[in-house]
PDB file of C-alpha atoms in Angstrom:
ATOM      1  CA  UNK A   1     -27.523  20.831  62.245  1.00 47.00           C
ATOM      2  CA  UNK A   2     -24.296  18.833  61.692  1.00 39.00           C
ATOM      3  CA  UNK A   3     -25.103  15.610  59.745  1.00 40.00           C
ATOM      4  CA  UNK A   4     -28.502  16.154  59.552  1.00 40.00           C
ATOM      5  CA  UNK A   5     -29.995  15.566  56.031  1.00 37.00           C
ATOM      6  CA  UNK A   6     -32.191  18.129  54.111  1.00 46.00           C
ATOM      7  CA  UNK A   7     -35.138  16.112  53.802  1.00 42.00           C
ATOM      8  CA  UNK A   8     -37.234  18.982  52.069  1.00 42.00           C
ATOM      9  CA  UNK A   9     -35.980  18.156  48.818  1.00 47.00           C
ATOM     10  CA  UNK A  10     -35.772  14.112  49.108  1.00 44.00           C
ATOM     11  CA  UNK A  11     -37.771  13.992  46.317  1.00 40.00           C
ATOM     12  CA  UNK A  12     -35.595  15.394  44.212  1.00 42.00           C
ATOM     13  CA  UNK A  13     -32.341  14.272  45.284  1.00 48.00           C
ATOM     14  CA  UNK A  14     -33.393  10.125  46.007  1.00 43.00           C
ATOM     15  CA  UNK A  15     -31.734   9.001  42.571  1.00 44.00           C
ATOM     16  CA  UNK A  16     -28.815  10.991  43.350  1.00 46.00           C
ATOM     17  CA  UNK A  17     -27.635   9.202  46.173  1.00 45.00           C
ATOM     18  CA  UNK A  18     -27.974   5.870  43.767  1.00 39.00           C
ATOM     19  CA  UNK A  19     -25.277   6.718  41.113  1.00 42.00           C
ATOM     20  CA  UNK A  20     -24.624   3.607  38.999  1.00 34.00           C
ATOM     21  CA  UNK A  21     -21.478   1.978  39.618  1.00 28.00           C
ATOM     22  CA  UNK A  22     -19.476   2.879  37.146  1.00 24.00           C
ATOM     23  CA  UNK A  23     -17.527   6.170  36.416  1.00 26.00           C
ATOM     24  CA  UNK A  24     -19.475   9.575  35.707  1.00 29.00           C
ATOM     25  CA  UNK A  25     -17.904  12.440  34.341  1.00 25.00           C
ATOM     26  CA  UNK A  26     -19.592  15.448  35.090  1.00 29.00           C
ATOM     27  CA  UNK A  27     -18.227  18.428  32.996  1.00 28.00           C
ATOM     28  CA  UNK A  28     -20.011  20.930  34.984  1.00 29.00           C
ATOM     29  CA  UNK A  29     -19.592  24.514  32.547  1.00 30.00           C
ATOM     30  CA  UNK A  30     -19.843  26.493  36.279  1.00 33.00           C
ATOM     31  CA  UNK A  31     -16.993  28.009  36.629  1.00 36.00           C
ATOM     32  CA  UNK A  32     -16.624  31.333  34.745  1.00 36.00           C
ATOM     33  CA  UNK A  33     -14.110  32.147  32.017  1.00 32.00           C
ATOM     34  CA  UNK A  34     -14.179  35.703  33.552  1.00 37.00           C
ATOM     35  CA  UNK A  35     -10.298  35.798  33.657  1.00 36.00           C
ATOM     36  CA  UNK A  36      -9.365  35.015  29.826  1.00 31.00           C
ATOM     37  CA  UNK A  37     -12.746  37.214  28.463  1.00 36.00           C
ATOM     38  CA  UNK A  38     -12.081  40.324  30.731  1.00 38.00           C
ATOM     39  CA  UNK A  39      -8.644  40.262  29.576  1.00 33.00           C
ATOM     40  CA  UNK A  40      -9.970  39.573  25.569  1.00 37.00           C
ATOM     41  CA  UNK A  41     -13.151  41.779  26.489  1.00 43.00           C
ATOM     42  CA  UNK A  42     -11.920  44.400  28.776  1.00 41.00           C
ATOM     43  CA  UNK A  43      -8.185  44.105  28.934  1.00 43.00           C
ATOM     44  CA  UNK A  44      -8.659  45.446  32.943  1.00 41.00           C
ATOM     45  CA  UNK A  45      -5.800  42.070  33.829  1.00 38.00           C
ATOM     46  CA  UNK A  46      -5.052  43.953  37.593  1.00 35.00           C
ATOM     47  CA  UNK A  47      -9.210  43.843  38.250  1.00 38.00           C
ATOM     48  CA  UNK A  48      -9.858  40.118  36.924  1.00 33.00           C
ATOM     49  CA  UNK A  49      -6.627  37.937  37.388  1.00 35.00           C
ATOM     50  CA  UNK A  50      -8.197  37.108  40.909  1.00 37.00           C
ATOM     51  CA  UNK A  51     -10.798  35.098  38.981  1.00 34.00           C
ATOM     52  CA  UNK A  52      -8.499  33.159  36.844  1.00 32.00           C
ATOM     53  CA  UNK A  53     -10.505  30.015  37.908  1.00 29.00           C
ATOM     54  CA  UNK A  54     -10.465  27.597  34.717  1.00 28.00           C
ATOM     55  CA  UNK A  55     -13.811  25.401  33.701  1.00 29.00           C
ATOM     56  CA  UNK A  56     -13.432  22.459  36.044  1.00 30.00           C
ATOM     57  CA  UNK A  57     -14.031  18.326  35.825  1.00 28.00           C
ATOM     58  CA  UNK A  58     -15.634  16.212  38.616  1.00 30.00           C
ATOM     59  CA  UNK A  59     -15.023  12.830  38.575  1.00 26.00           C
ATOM     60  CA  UNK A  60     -17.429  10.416  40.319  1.00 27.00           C
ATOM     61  CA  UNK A  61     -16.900   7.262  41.108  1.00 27.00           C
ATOM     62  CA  UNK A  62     -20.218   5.140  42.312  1.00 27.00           C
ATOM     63  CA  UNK A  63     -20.628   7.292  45.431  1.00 31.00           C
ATOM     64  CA  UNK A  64     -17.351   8.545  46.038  1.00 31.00           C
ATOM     65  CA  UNK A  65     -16.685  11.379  43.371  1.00 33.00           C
ATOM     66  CA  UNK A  66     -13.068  12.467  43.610  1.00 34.00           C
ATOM     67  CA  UNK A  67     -12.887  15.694  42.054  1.00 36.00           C
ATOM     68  CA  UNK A  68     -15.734  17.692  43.676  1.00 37.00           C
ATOM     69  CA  UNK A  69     -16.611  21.369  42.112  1.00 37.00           C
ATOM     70  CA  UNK A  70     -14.803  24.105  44.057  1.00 39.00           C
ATOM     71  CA  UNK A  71     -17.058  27.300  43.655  1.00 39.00           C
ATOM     72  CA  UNK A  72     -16.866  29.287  46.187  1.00 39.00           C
ATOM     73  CA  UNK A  73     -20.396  30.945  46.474  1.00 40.00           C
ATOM     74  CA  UNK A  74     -20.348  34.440  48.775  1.00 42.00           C
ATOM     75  CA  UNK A  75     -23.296  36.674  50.366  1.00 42.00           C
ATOM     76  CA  UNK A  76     -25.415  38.362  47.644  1.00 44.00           C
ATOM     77  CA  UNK A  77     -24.101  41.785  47.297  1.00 42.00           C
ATOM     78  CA  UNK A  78     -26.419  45.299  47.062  1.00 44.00           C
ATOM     79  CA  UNK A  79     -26.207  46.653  43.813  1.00 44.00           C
ATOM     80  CA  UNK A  80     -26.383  50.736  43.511  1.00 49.00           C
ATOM     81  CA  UNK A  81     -26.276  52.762  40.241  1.00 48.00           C
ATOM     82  CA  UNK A  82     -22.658  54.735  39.488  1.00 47.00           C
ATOM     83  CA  UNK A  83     -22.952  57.857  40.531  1.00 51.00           C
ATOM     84  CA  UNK A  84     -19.660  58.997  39.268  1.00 56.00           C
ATOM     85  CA  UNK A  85     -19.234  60.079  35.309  1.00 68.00           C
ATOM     86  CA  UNK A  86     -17.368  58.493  32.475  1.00 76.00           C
ATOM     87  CA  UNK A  87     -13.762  59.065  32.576  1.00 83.00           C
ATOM     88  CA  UNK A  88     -12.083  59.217  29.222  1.00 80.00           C
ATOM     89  CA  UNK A  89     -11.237  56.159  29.535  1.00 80.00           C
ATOM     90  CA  UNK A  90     -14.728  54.723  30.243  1.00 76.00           C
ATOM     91  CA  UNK A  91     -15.479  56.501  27.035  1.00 81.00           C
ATOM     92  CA  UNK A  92     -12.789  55.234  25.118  1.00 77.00           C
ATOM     93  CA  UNK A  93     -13.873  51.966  25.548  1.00 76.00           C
ATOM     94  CA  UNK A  94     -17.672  52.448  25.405  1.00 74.00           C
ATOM     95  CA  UNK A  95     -16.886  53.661  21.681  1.00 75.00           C
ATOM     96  CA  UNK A  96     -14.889  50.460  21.369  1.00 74.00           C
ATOM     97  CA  UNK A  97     -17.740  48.259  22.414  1.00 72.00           C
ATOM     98  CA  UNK A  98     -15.685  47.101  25.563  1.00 76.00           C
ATOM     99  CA  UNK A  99     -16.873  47.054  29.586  1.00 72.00           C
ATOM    100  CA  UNK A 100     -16.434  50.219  31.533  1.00 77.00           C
ATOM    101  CA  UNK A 101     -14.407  49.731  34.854  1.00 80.00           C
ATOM    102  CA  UNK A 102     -16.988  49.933  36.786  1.00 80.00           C
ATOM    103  CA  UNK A 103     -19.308  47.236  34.716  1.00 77.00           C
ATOM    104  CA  UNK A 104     -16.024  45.203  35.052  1.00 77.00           C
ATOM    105  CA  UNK A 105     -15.946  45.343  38.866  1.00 81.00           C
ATOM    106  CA  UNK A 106     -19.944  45.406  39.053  1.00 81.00           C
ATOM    107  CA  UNK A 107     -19.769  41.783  36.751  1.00 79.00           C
ATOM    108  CA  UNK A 108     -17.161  40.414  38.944  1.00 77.00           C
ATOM    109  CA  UNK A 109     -19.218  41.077  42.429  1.00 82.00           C
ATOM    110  CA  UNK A 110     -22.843  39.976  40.474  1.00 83.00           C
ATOM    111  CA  UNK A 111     -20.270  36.852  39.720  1.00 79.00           C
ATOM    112  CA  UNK A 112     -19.365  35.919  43.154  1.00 77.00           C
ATOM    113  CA  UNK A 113     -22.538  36.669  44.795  1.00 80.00           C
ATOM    114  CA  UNK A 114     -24.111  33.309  42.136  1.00 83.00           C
ATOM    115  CA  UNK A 115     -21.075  31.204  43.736  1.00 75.00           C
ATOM    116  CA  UNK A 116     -18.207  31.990  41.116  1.00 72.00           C
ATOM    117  CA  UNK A 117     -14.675  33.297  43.008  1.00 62.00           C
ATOM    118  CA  UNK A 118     -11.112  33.416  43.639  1.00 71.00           C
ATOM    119  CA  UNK A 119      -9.191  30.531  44.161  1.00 82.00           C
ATOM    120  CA  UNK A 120      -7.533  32.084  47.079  1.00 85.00           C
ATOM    121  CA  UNK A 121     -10.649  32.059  48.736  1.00 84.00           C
ATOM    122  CA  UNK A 122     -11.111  28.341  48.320  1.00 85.00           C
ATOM    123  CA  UNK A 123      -7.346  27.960  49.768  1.00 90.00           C
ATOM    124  CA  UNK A 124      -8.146  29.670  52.855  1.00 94.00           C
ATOM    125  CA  UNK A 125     -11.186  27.900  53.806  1.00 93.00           C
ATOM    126  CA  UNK A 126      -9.326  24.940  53.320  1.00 93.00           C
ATOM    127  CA  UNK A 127      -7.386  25.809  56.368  1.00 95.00           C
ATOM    128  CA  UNK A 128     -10.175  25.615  58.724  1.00 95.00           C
ATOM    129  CA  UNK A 129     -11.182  22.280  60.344  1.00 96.00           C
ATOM    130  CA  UNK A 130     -14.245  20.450  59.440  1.00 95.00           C
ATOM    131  CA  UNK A 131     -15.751  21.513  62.779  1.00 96.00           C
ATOM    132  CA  UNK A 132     -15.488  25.278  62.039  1.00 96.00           C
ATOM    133  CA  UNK A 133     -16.396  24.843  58.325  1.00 95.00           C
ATOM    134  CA  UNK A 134     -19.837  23.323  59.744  1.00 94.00           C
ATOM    135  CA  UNK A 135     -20.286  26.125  62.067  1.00 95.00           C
ATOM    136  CA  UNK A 136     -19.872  28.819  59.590  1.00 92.00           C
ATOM    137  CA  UNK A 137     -22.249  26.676  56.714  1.00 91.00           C
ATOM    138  CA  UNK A 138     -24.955  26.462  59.535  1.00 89.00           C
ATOM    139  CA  UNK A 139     -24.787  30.393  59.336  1.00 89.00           C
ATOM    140  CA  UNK A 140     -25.288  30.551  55.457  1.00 86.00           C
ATOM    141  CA  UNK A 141     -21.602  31.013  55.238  1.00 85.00           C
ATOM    142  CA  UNK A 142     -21.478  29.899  51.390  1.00 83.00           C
ATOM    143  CA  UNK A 143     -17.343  29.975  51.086  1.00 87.00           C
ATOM    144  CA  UNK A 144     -17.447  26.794  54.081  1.00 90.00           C
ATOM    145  CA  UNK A 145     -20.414  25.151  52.330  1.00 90.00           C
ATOM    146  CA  UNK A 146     -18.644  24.657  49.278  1.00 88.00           C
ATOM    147  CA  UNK A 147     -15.173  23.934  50.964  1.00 91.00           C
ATOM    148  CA  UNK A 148     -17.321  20.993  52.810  1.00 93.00           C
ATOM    149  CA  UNK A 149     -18.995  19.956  49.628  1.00 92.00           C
ATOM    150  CA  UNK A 150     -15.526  19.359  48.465  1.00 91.00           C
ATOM    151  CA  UNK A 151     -14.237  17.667  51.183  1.00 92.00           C
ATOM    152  CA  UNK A 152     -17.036  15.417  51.690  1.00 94.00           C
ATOM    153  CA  UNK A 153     -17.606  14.259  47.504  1.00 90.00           C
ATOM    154  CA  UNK A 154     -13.886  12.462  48.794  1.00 84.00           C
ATOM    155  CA  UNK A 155     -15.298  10.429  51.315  1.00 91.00           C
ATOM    156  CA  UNK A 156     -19.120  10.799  52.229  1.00 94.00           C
ATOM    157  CA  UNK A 157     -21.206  10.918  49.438  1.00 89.00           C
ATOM    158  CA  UNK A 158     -24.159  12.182  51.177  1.00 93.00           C
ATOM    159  CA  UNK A 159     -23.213  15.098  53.310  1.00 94.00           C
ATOM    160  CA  UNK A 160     -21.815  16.074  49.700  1.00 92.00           C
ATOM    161  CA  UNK A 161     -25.281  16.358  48.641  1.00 91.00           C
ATOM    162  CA  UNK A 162     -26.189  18.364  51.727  1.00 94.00           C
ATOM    163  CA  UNK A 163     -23.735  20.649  51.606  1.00 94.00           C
ATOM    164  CA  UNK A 164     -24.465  21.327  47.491  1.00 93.00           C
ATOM    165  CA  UNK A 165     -28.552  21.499  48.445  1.00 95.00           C
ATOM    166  CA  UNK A 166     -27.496  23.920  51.295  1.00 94.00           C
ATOM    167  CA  UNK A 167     -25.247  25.917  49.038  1.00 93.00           C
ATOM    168  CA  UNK A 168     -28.424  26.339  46.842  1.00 96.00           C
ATOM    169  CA  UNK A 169     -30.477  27.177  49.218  1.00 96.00           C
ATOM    170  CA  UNK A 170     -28.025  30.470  50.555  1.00 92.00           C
ATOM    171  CA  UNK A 171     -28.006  31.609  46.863  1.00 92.00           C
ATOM    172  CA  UNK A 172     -25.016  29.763  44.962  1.00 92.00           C
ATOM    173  CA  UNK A 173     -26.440  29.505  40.979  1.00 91.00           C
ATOM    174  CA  UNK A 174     -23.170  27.418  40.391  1.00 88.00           C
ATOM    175  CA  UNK A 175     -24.074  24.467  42.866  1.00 92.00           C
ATOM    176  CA  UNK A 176     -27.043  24.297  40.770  1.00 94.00           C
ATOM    177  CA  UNK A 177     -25.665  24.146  37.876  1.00 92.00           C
ATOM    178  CA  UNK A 178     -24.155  21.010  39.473  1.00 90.00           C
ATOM    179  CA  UNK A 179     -27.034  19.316  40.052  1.00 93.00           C
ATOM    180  CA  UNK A 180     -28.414  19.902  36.557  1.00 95.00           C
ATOM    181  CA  UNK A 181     -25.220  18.561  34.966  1.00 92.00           C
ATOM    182  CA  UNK A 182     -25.413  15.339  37.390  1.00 90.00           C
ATOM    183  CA  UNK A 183     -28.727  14.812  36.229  1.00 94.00           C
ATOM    184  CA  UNK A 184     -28.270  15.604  32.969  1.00 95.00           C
ATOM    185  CA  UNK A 185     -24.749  12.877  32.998  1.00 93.00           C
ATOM    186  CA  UNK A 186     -26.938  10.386  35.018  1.00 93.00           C
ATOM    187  CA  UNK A 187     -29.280  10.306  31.887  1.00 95.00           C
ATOM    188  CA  UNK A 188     -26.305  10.012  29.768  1.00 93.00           C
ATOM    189  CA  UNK A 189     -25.169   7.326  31.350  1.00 92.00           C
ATOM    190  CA  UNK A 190     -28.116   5.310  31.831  1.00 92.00           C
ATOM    191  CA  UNK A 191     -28.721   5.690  27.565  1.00 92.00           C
ATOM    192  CA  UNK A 192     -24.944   4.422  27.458  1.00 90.00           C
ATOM    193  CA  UNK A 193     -25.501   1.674  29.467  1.00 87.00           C
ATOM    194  CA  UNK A 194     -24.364  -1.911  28.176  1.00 82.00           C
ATOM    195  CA  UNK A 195     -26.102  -4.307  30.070  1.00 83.00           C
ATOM    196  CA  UNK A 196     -29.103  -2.794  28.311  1.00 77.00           C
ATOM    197  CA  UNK A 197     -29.874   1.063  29.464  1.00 79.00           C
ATOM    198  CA  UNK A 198     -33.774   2.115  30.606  1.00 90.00           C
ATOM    199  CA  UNK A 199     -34.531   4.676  27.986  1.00 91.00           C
ATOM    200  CA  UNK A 200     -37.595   6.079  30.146  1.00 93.00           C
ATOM    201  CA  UNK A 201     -35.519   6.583  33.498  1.00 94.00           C
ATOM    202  CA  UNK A 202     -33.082   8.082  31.243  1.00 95.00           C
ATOM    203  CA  UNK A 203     -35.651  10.651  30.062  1.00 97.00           C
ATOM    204  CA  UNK A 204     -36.944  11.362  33.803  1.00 96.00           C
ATOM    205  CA  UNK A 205     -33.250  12.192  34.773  1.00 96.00           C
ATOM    206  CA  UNK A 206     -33.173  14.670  31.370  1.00 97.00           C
ATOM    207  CA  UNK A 207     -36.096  16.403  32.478  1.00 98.00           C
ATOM    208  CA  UNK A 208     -35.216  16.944  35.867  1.00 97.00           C
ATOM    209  CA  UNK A 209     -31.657  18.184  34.819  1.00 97.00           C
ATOM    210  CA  UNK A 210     -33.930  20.608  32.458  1.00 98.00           C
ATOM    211  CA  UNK A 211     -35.878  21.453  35.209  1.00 98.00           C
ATOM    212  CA  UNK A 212     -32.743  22.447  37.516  1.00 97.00           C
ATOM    213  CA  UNK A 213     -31.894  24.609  34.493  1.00 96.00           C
ATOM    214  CA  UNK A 214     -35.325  26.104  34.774  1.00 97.00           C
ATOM    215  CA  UNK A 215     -35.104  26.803  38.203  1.00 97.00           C
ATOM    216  CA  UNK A 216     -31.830  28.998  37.034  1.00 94.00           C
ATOM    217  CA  UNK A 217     -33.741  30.690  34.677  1.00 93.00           C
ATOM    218  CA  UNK A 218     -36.008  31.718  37.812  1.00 94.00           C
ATOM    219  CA  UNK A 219     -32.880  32.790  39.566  1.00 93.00           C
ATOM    220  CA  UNK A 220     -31.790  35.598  37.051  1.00 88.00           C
ATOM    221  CA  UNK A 221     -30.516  33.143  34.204  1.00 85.00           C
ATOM    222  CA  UNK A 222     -30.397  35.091  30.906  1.00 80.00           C
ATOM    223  CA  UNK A 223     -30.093  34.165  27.116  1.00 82.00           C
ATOM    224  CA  UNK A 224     -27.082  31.885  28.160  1.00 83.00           C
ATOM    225  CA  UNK A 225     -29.390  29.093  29.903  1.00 89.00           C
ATOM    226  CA  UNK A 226     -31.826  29.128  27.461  1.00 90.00           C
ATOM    227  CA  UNK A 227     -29.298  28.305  24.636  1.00 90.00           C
ATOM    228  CA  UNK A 228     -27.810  25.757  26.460  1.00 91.00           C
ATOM    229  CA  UNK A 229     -31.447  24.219  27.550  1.00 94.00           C
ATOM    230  CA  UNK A 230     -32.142  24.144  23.832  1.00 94.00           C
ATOM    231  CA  UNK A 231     -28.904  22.567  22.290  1.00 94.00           C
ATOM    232  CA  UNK A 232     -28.919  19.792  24.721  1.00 95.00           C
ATOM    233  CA  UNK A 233     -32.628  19.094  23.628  1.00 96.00           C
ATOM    234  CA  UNK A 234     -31.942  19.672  19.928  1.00 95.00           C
ATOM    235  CA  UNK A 235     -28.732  16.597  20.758  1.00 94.00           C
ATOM    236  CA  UNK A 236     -30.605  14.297  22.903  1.00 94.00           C
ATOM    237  CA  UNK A 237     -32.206  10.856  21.952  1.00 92.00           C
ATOM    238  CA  UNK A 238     -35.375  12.179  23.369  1.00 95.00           C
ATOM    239  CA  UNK A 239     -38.739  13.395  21.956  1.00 94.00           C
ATOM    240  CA  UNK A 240     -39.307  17.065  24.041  1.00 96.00           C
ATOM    241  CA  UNK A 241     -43.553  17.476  23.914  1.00 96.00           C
ATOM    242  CA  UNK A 242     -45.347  19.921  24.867  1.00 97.00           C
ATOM    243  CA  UNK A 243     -46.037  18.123  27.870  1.00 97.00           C
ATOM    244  CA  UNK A 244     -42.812  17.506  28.807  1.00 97.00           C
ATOM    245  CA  UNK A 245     -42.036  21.213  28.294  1.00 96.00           C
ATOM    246  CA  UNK A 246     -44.980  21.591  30.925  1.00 97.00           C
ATOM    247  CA  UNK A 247     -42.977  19.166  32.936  1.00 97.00           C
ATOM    248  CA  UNK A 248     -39.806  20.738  32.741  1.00 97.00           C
ATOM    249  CA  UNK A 249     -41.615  24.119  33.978  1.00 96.00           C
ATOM    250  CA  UNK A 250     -43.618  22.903  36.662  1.00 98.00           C
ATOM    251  CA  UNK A 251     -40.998  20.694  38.271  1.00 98.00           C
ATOM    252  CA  UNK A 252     -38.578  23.829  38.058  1.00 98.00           C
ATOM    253  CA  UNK A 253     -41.545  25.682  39.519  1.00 98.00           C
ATOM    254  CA  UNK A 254     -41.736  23.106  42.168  1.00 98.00           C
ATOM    255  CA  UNK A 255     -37.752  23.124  42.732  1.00 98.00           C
ATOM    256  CA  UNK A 256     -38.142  26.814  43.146  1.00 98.00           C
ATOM    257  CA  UNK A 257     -40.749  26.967  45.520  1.00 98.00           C
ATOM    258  CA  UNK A 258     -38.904  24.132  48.282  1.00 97.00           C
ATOM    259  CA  UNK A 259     -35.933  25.675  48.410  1.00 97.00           C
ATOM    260  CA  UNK A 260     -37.935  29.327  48.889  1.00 97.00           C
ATOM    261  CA  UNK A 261     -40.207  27.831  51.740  1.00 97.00           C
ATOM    262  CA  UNK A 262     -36.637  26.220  53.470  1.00 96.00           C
ATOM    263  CA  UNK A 263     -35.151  30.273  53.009  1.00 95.00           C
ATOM    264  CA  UNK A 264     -38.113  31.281  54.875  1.00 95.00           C
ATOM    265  CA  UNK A 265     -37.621  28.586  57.626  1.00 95.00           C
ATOM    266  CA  UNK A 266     -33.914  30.159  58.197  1.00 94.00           C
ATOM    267  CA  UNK A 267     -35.495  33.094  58.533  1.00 94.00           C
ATOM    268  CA  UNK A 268     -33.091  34.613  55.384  1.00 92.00           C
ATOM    269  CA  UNK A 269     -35.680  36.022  52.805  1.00 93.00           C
ATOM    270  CA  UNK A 270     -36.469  35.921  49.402  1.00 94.00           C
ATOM    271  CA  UNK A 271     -34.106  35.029  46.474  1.00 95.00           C
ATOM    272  CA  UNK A 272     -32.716  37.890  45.224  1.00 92.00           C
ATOM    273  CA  UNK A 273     -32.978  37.406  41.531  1.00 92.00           C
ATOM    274  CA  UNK A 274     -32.351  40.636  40.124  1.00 88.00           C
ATOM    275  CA  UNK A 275     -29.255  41.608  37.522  1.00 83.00           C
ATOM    276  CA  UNK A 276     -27.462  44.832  37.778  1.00 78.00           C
ATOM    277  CA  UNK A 277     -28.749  47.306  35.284  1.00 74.00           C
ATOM    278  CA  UNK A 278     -26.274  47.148  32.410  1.00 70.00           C
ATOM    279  CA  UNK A 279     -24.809  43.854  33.098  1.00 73.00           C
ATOM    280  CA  UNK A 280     -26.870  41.832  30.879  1.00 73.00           C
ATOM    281  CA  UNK A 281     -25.341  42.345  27.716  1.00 68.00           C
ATOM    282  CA  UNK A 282     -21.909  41.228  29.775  1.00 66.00           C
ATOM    283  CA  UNK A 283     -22.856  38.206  31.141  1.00 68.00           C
ATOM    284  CA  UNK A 284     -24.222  37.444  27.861  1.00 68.00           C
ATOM    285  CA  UNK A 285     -20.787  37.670  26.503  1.00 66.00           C
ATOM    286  CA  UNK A 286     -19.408  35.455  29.493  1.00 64.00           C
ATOM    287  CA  UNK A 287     -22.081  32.804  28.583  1.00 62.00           C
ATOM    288  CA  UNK A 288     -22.489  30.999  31.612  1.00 58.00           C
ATOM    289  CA  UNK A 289     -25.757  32.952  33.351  1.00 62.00           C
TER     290      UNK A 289
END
């Protein structure tokens, strides 16, 4: 499968291979601020200061992009309910509004399982040749997916896009992000224009960025997507109808239904879209799912 192109989502991923030739800067909010808030949150430093990741920056350059995102997204996780009690300590900080231990640890794995994780893990992927990377990506191995996608945004702009559309596919939330924020930059872009921008391409690419987002929101995304969703509509240049609305939804429909139907041709299932019981207060407080 090495080089070959994922040609059931063309249609969505034909302008991205077309970047205008100038320089897009894609702030991509993916990467969680787990570190600082457990510490401000939770104040359990040993348990989170292996996800001291900070927000990261890609920089794209026509079709070379020189800073790709470096999420490393791992297998989805199984979820059981504690069995053990509260220590005092658990109840100490339940009375002080704070994130048991366990919720902590819970948060962290949820994290990593959407494609959020340790930079160490990113380091020793690194070490593995492009040959082996492929191997392991062709198994849903999400760590060498997103090791490739950053290898290849350096030099081959479109095995970048495979590798982020594979990523997707195996379950990463944070390579989707990606391509909303692309979109949603490419639109940006294309209003910003000089020579005299195309106001109703721009709009296309904000609706399909909105309808990435939406496609989140079918993954598990929580209070967190939808505020974002609505502030950048409340700040755009653009009109949001009804119909566009309907738009938005049924191309996120659409996005969600491809990349289910390719999960069934590898054989690996379903999405699993649920959220631990419990969590969703916390991962409202993280704000980024």
């Amino acid at each position: 499968m090495k080089g070959q192109k994922i040609a059931f989502l063309a249609a969505y991923s034909t302008k991205m291979g077309a970047l205008r030739p100038i320089i897009l800067i894609v702030v991509a909010v993916l990467v969680v601020f787990v570190a600082a808030l457990m510490l401000q949150a939770t104040g359990l430093q040993s348990d989170t200061s292996e996800l001291n990741t900070p927000a990261s920056t890609a920089v794209f350059k026509s079709k070379a992009p020189r800073t790709p995102p470096k999420h490393i997204p791992l297998q989805e996780p199984s979820f059981d309910a504690p069995t053990n009690s509260l220590t005092d300590e658990d109840i100490n900080r339940k009375l002080a509004g704070l994130a048991t231990r366990n919720e902590v640890e819970e948060s962290i794995a949820f994290l990593k399982s959407r494609g959020y994780v340790p930079p160490d893990v990113v380091e020793m992927y690194q070490n593995y040749s492009e040959e082996v990377l492929q191997a392991l990506g062709n198994d849903g191995d999400l760590a060498a997916l997103a090791v490739l996608a950053g290898q290849y945004a350096e030099k081959d702009y479109d095995k970048f896009k495979n590798a982020v559309l594979r990523s997707i596919v195996h379950g990463s939330i944070s390579f989707a992000q990606v391509q909303a924020d692309l979109y949603f930059t490419q639109s940006e872009f294309e209003l910003a224009n000089p020579n005299g921008g195309n106001s109703e391409l721009a709009k296309l690419d904000f609706l399909l960025s909105l309808s990435w987002y939406e496609f989140i929101k079918m993954r598990g995304g929580g209070d967190a997507v939808t505020q974002l969703v609505d502030a950048r509509i409340t700040k755009s240049a653009f009109t949001i109808s009804p119909a566009d609305r309907a738009t938005i939804q049924s191309q996120g429909a659409a996005i969600y239904a491809e990349l289910s139907n390719e999960r069934q041709r590898l054989g690996v299932g379903e999405y699993d879209n649920s959220v631990p019981p419990g969590l969703e207060n916390f991962l409202d407080l993280i704000g980024i799912y």
